[in-house]
Amino acid sequence: MAEAWREPRLARWVTEACSPGVLLLIVLCAVGLHATGSAAGLGWALLTVLLCCVLPYGFVLFGVARGWWADWHITDREQRTVPLLVGVGCVAVAVVLLWSLPGAPRDLAALVVAILAGGATTVAVTLWWKISVHTAVAAGATAVLITTFGQALLLTALLPLLTGWSRVALRDHTLAQVVAGGAQGALIGAVGYSLLR
């Protein structure tokens, strides 16, 4: 069993399953549905997913296809600034829409502001250091899910630990980068989202 946890294939699977785009999609839809209890919430969530996931990751995949960066996780820190800024710009549009359009769920709007804060701080840190976006998003998603749904989702606290393990096992990040990302995501997810919802 211990051998399995050193297996790069397992770490790669965890990294892909817990990638920021996947986790954001799940959390945005869960919060959108919970906020309204109806299909309308899912509609708002899908608009937000388009702006916070589909467009930024579409840009990343386009850049990978053009050879602008090596892979869709953008493991080279020097290549991260432009795609992160594009992502922050897309999320900023989502913030403006959700806070200005009537009927937008308050919880979803609060979540998007927290995502924007996380993205902006990640851009700032990335200028000099490679913080783990995977663990930041995993920890932030966990904080948001527990805040929204309560103790029933306490087990999601294992998500950033598992994600962090995969990033270190694949040697894409150091332990310090993973811990810093987790702390950043948990703080912004718990405090930012809670204060605005």
PDB file of C-alpha atoms in Angstrom, residues 19-189:
ATOM      1  CA  SER A  19      -6.912  20.809 -10.704  1.00  0.00           C
ATOM      2  CA  PRO A  20      -8.109  24.365 -10.021  1.00  0.00           C
ATOM      3  CA  GLY A  21     -10.527  24.406 -12.966  1.00  0.00           C
ATOM      4  CA  VAL A  22     -12.239  21.198 -11.863  1.00  0.00           C
ATOM      5  CA  LEU A  23     -12.576  22.301  -8.237  1.00  0.00           C
ATOM      6  CA  LEU A  24     -13.798  25.783  -9.161  1.00  0.00           C
ATOM      7  CA  LEU A  25     -16.454  24.311 -11.439  1.00  0.00           C
ATOM      8  CA  ILE A  26     -17.741  22.057  -8.641  1.00  0.00           C
ATOM      9  CA  VAL A  27     -17.736  24.768  -5.962  1.00  0.00           C
ATOM     10  CA  LEU A  28     -19.338  27.420  -8.182  1.00  0.00           C
ATOM     11  CA  CYS A  29     -22.184  25.075  -9.140  1.00  0.00           C
ATOM     12  CA  ALA A  30     -22.672  23.873  -5.551  1.00  0.00           C
ATOM     13  CA  VAL A  31     -22.814  27.415  -4.154  1.00  0.00           C
ATOM     14  CA  GLY A  32     -25.042  28.655  -6.988  1.00  0.00           C
ATOM     15  CA  LEU A  33     -27.565  25.868  -6.460  1.00  0.00           C
ATOM     16  CA  HIS A  34     -27.463  26.228  -2.677  1.00  0.00           C
ATOM     17  CA  ALA A  35     -27.922  30.009  -2.813  1.00  0.00           C
ATOM     18  CA  THR A  36     -31.249  29.828  -4.645  1.00  0.00           C
ATOM     19  CA  GLY A  37     -32.390  26.240  -4.282  1.00  0.00           C
ATOM     20  CA  SER A  38     -33.512  26.367  -7.889  1.00  0.00           C
ATOM     21  CA  ALA A  39     -32.383  26.054 -11.493  1.00  0.00           C
ATOM     22  CA  ALA A  40     -31.895  29.833 -11.522  1.00  0.00           C
ATOM     23  CA  GLY A  41     -28.928  29.398  -9.196  1.00  0.00           C
ATOM     24  CA  LEU A  42     -27.439  26.860 -11.565  1.00  0.00           C
ATOM     25  CA  GLY A  43     -27.877  29.332 -14.424  1.00  0.00           C
ATOM     26  CA  TRP A  44     -25.952  31.995 -12.505  1.00  0.00           C
ATOM     27  CA  ALA A  45     -23.326  29.403 -11.630  1.00  0.00           C
ATOM     28  CA  LEU A  46     -22.911  28.390 -15.275  1.00  0.00           C
ATOM     29  CA  LEU A  47     -22.405  32.036 -16.276  1.00  0.00           C
ATOM     30  CA  THR A  48     -19.768  32.270 -13.574  1.00  0.00           C
ATOM     31  CA  VAL A  49     -18.152  28.988 -14.672  1.00  0.00           C
ATOM     32  CA  LEU A  50     -17.883  30.388 -18.195  1.00  0.00           C
ATOM     33  CA  LEU A  51     -16.035  33.465 -16.948  1.00  0.00           C
ATOM     34  CA  CYS A  52     -13.976  31.898 -14.139  1.00  0.00           C
ATOM     35  CA  CYS A  53     -13.123  28.503 -15.672  1.00  0.00           C
ATOM     36  CA  VAL A  54     -13.917  28.038 -19.350  1.00  0.00           C
ATOM     37  CA  LEU A  55     -12.438  31.269 -20.728  1.00  0.00           C
ATOM     38  CA  PRO A  56      -9.247  31.320 -18.584  1.00  0.00           C
ATOM     39  CA  TYR A  57      -8.502  27.641 -19.158  1.00  0.00           C
ATOM     40  CA  GLY A  58      -9.436  27.956 -22.817  1.00  0.00           C
ATOM     41  CA  PHE A  59      -6.781  30.661 -23.070  1.00  0.00           C
ATOM     42  CA  VAL A  60      -4.250  28.422 -21.313  1.00  0.00           C
ATOM     43  CA  LEU A  61      -4.955  25.495 -23.648  1.00  0.00           C
ATOM     44  CA  PHE A  62      -4.712  27.828 -26.643  1.00  0.00           C
ATOM     45  CA  GLY A  63      -1.322  29.001 -25.355  1.00  0.00           C
ATOM     46  CA  VAL A  64      -0.120  25.437 -24.871  1.00  0.00           C
ATOM     47  CA  ALA A  65      -1.167  24.591 -28.442  1.00  0.00           C
ATOM     48  CA  ARG A  66       0.733  27.652 -29.700  1.00  0.00           C
ATOM     49  CA  GLY A  67       3.823  26.737 -27.686  1.00  0.00           C
ATOM     50  CA  TRP A  68       3.613  29.780 -25.394  1.00  0.00           C
ATOM     51  CA  TRP A  69       3.889  27.571 -22.303  1.00  0.00           C
ATOM     52  CA  ALA A  70       4.898  23.978 -21.747  1.00  0.00           C
ATOM     53  CA  ASP A  71       1.775  22.457 -20.189  1.00  0.00           C
ATOM     54  CA  TRP A  72      -1.695  23.353 -18.978  1.00  0.00           C
ATOM     55  CA  HIS A  73      -0.556  23.460 -15.324  1.00  0.00           C
ATOM     56  CA  ILE A  74       2.088  26.023 -16.377  1.00  0.00           C
ATOM     57  CA  THR A  75       4.774  24.510 -14.183  1.00  0.00           C
ATOM     58  CA  ASP A  76       7.361  27.124 -15.253  1.00  0.00           C
ATOM     59  CA  ARG A  77       6.883  30.136 -12.930  1.00  0.00           C
ATOM     60  CA  GLU A  78       8.135  32.626 -15.523  1.00  0.00           C
ATOM     61  CA  GLN A  79       5.313  31.597 -17.869  1.00  0.00           C
ATOM     62  CA  ARG A  80       2.521  32.049 -15.319  1.00  0.00           C
ATOM     63  CA  THR A  81       2.042  35.817 -15.206  1.00  0.00           C
ATOM     64  CA  VAL A  82       0.154  36.331 -18.487  1.00  0.00           C
ATOM     65  CA  PRO A  83      -2.336  33.453 -18.070  1.00  0.00           C
ATOM     66  CA  LEU A  84      -2.910  34.426 -14.431  1.00  0.00           C
ATOM     67  CA  LEU A  85      -3.611  38.027 -15.451  1.00  0.00           C
ATOM     68  CA  VAL A  86      -6.056  36.849 -18.128  1.00  0.00           C
ATOM     69  CA  GLY A  87      -7.767  34.702 -15.498  1.00  0.00           C
ATOM     70  CA  VAL A  88      -7.972  37.615 -13.058  1.00  0.00           C
ATOM     71  CA  GLY A  89      -9.458  39.791 -15.825  1.00  0.00           C
ATOM     72  CA  CYS A  90     -12.154  37.203 -16.595  1.00  0.00           C
ATOM     73  CA  VAL A  91     -12.988  36.833 -12.906  1.00  0.00           C
ATOM     74  CA  ALA A  92     -13.160  40.637 -12.547  1.00  0.00           C
ATOM     75  CA  VAL A  93     -15.834  40.689 -15.285  1.00  0.00           C
ATOM     76  CA  ALA A  94     -17.756  38.030 -13.333  1.00  0.00           C
ATOM     77  CA  VAL A  95     -17.518  40.167 -10.173  1.00  0.00           C
ATOM     78  CA  VAL A  96     -18.932  43.213 -11.957  1.00  0.00           C
ATOM     79  CA  LEU A  97     -21.805  41.189 -13.458  1.00  0.00           C
ATOM     80  CA  LEU A  98     -22.761  39.374 -10.260  1.00  0.00           C
ATOM     81  CA  TRP A  99     -22.690  42.516  -8.129  1.00  0.00           C
ATOM     82  CA  SER A 100     -24.566  44.674 -10.641  1.00  0.00           C
ATOM     83  CA  LEU A 101     -27.206  42.393 -12.198  1.00  0.00           C
ATOM     84  CA  PRO A 102     -30.478  42.021 -10.275  1.00  0.00           C
ATOM     85  CA  GLY A 103     -31.225  38.572  -8.937  1.00  0.00           C
ATOM     86  CA  ALA A 104     -27.639  37.336  -8.769  1.00  0.00           C
ATOM     87  CA  PRO A 105     -27.150  35.134  -5.682  1.00  0.00           C
ATOM     88  CA  ARG A 106     -25.240  36.970  -2.950  1.00  0.00           C
ATOM     89  CA  ASP A 107     -23.259  33.864  -1.934  1.00  0.00           C
ATOM     90  CA  LEU A 108     -22.098  33.305  -5.500  1.00  0.00           C
ATOM     91  CA  ALA A 109     -21.102  36.966  -5.826  1.00  0.00           C
ATOM     92  CA  ALA A 110     -19.130  36.676  -2.562  1.00  0.00           C
ATOM     93  CA  LEU A 111     -17.400  33.540  -3.828  1.00  0.00           C
ATOM     94  CA  VAL A 112     -16.335  35.253  -7.052  1.00  0.00           C
ATOM     95  CA  VAL A 113     -14.855  38.173  -5.083  1.00  0.00           C
ATOM     96  CA  ALA A 114     -12.887  35.640  -3.024  1.00  0.00           C
ATOM     97  CA  ILE A 115     -11.672  33.991  -6.246  1.00  0.00           C
ATOM     98  CA  LEU A 116     -10.599  37.412  -7.542  1.00  0.00           C
ATOM     99  CA  ALA A 117      -8.702  38.127  -4.304  1.00  0.00           C
ATOM    100  CA  GLY A 118      -7.007  34.734  -4.542  1.00  0.00           C
ATOM    101  CA  GLY A 119      -6.060  35.309  -8.164  1.00  0.00           C
ATOM    102  CA  ALA A 120      -4.703  38.806  -7.521  1.00  0.00           C
ATOM    103  CA  THR A 121      -2.549  37.686  -4.595  1.00  0.00           C
ATOM    104  CA  THR A 122      -1.297  34.724  -6.622  1.00  0.00           C
ATOM    105  CA  VAL A 123      -0.193  37.057  -9.426  1.00  0.00           C
ATOM    106  CA  ALA A 124       1.695  39.205  -6.917  1.00  0.00           C
ATOM    107  CA  VAL A 125       3.465  36.220  -5.326  1.00  0.00           C
ATOM    108  CA  THR A 126       4.221  34.619  -8.699  1.00  0.00           C
ATOM    109  CA  LEU A 127       6.380  37.580  -9.678  1.00  0.00           C
ATOM    110  CA  TRP A 128       9.038  36.288  -7.258  1.00  0.00           C
ATOM    111  CA  TRP A 129       8.012  32.800  -6.073  1.00  0.00           C
ATOM    112  CA  LYS A 130       6.081  29.756  -7.302  1.00  0.00           C
ATOM    113  CA  ILE A 131       3.152  29.293  -4.917  1.00  0.00           C
ATOM    114  CA  SER A 132       0.929  26.247  -5.450  1.00  0.00           C
ATOM    115  CA  VAL A 133      -2.310  27.290  -7.154  1.00  0.00           C
ATOM    116  CA  HIS A 134      -3.581  23.706  -6.860  1.00  0.00           C
ATOM    117  CA  THR A 135      -3.443  23.699  -3.064  1.00  0.00           C
ATOM    118  CA  ALA A 136      -4.653  27.294  -2.815  1.00  0.00           C
ATOM    119  CA  VAL A 137      -7.805  26.440  -4.749  1.00  0.00           C
ATOM    120  CA  ALA A 138      -8.259  23.114  -2.920  1.00  0.00           C
ATOM    121  CA  ALA A 139      -7.995  24.817   0.486  1.00  0.00           C
ATOM    122  CA  GLY A 140     -10.215  27.709  -0.601  1.00  0.00           C
ATOM    123  CA  ALA A 141     -12.813  25.311  -2.004  1.00  0.00           C
ATOM    124  CA  THR A 142     -12.789  23.362   1.256  1.00  0.00           C
ATOM    125  CA  ALA A 143     -13.264  26.530   3.323  1.00  0.00           C
ATOM    126  CA  VAL A 144     -16.144  27.680   1.109  1.00  0.00           C
ATOM    127  CA  LEU A 145     -17.877  24.285   1.139  1.00  0.00           C
ATOM    128  CA  ILE A 146     -17.661  23.968   4.937  1.00  0.00           C
ATOM    129  CA  THR A 147     -18.846  27.566   5.414  1.00  0.00           C
ATOM    130  CA  THR A 148     -21.775  27.005   3.054  1.00  0.00           C
ATOM    131  CA  PHE A 149     -22.869  23.487   3.970  1.00  0.00           C
ATOM    132  CA  GLY A 150     -21.555  23.096   7.515  1.00  0.00           C
ATOM    133  CA  GLN A 151     -19.925  20.211   9.332  1.00  0.00           C
ATOM    134  CA  ALA A 152     -21.349  17.661   6.911  1.00  0.00           C
ATOM    135  CA  LEU A 153     -18.449  18.544   4.609  1.00  0.00           C
ATOM    136  CA  LEU A 154     -15.619  18.513   7.166  1.00  0.00           C
ATOM    137  CA  LEU A 155     -14.077  15.555   5.347  1.00  0.00           C
ATOM    138  CA  THR A 156     -13.308  17.864   2.430  1.00  0.00           C
ATOM    139  CA  ALA A 157     -10.469  19.141   4.649  1.00  0.00           C
ATOM    140  CA  LEU A 158      -8.535  16.139   3.313  1.00  0.00           C
ATOM    141  CA  LEU A 159      -8.713  17.610  -0.194  1.00  0.00           C
ATOM    142  CA  PRO A 160      -5.893  20.172   0.167  1.00  0.00           C
ATOM    143  CA  LEU A 161      -3.723  17.568   1.920  1.00  0.00           C
ATOM    144  CA  LEU A 162      -4.188  15.066  -0.894  1.00  0.00           C
ATOM    145  CA  THR A 163      -3.680  17.754  -3.524  1.00  0.00           C
ATOM    146  CA  GLY A 164      -0.538  19.044  -1.824  1.00  0.00           C
ATOM    147  CA  TRP A 165       0.870  15.527  -1.602  1.00  0.00           C
ATOM    148  CA  SER A 166       0.368  15.057  -5.360  1.00  0.00           C
ATOM    149  CA  ARG A 167       2.122  18.318  -6.219  1.00  0.00           C
ATOM    150  CA  VAL A 168       5.149  17.456  -4.069  1.00  0.00           C
ATOM    151  CA  ALA A 169       5.205  13.819  -5.259  1.00  0.00           C
ATOM    152  CA  LEU A 170       5.321  15.026  -8.868  1.00  0.00           C
ATOM    153  CA  ARG A 171       8.065  17.509  -7.948  1.00  0.00           C
ATOM    154  CA  ASP A 172       6.042  20.361  -9.389  1.00  0.00           C
ATOM    155  CA  HIS A 173       6.234  22.159  -6.021  1.00  0.00           C
ATOM    156  CA  THR A 174       8.193  22.130  -2.795  1.00  0.00           C
ATOM    157  CA  LEU A 175       6.520  21.477   0.540  1.00  0.00           C
ATOM    158  CA  ALA A 176       6.842  25.195   1.386  1.00  0.00           C
ATOM    159  CA  GLN A 177       5.065  26.216  -1.841  1.00  0.00           C
ATOM    160  CA  VAL A 178       2.248  23.770  -1.151  1.00  0.00           C
ATOM    161  CA  VAL A 179       1.823  24.893   2.480  1.00  0.00           C
ATOM    162  CA  ALA A 180       1.848  28.561   1.454  1.00  0.00           C
ATOM    163  CA  GLY A 181      -0.769  27.918  -1.220  1.00  0.00           C
ATOM    164  CA  GLY A 182      -2.966  26.043   1.226  1.00  0.00           C
ATOM    165  CA  ALA A 183      -2.711  28.829   3.801  1.00  0.00           C
ATOM    166  CA  GLN A 184      -3.501  31.495   1.213  1.00  0.00           C
ATOM    167  CA  GLY A 185      -6.533  29.639  -0.119  1.00  0.00           C
ATOM    168  CA  ALA A 186      -7.906  28.741   3.305  1.00  0.00           C
ATOM    169  CA  LEU A 187      -7.559  32.311   4.574  1.00  0.00           C
ATOM    170  CA  ILE A 188      -9.177  33.945   1.553  1.00  0.00           C
ATOM    171  CA  GLY A 189     -11.836  31.251   1.256  1.00  0.00           C
TER     172      GLY A 189
END
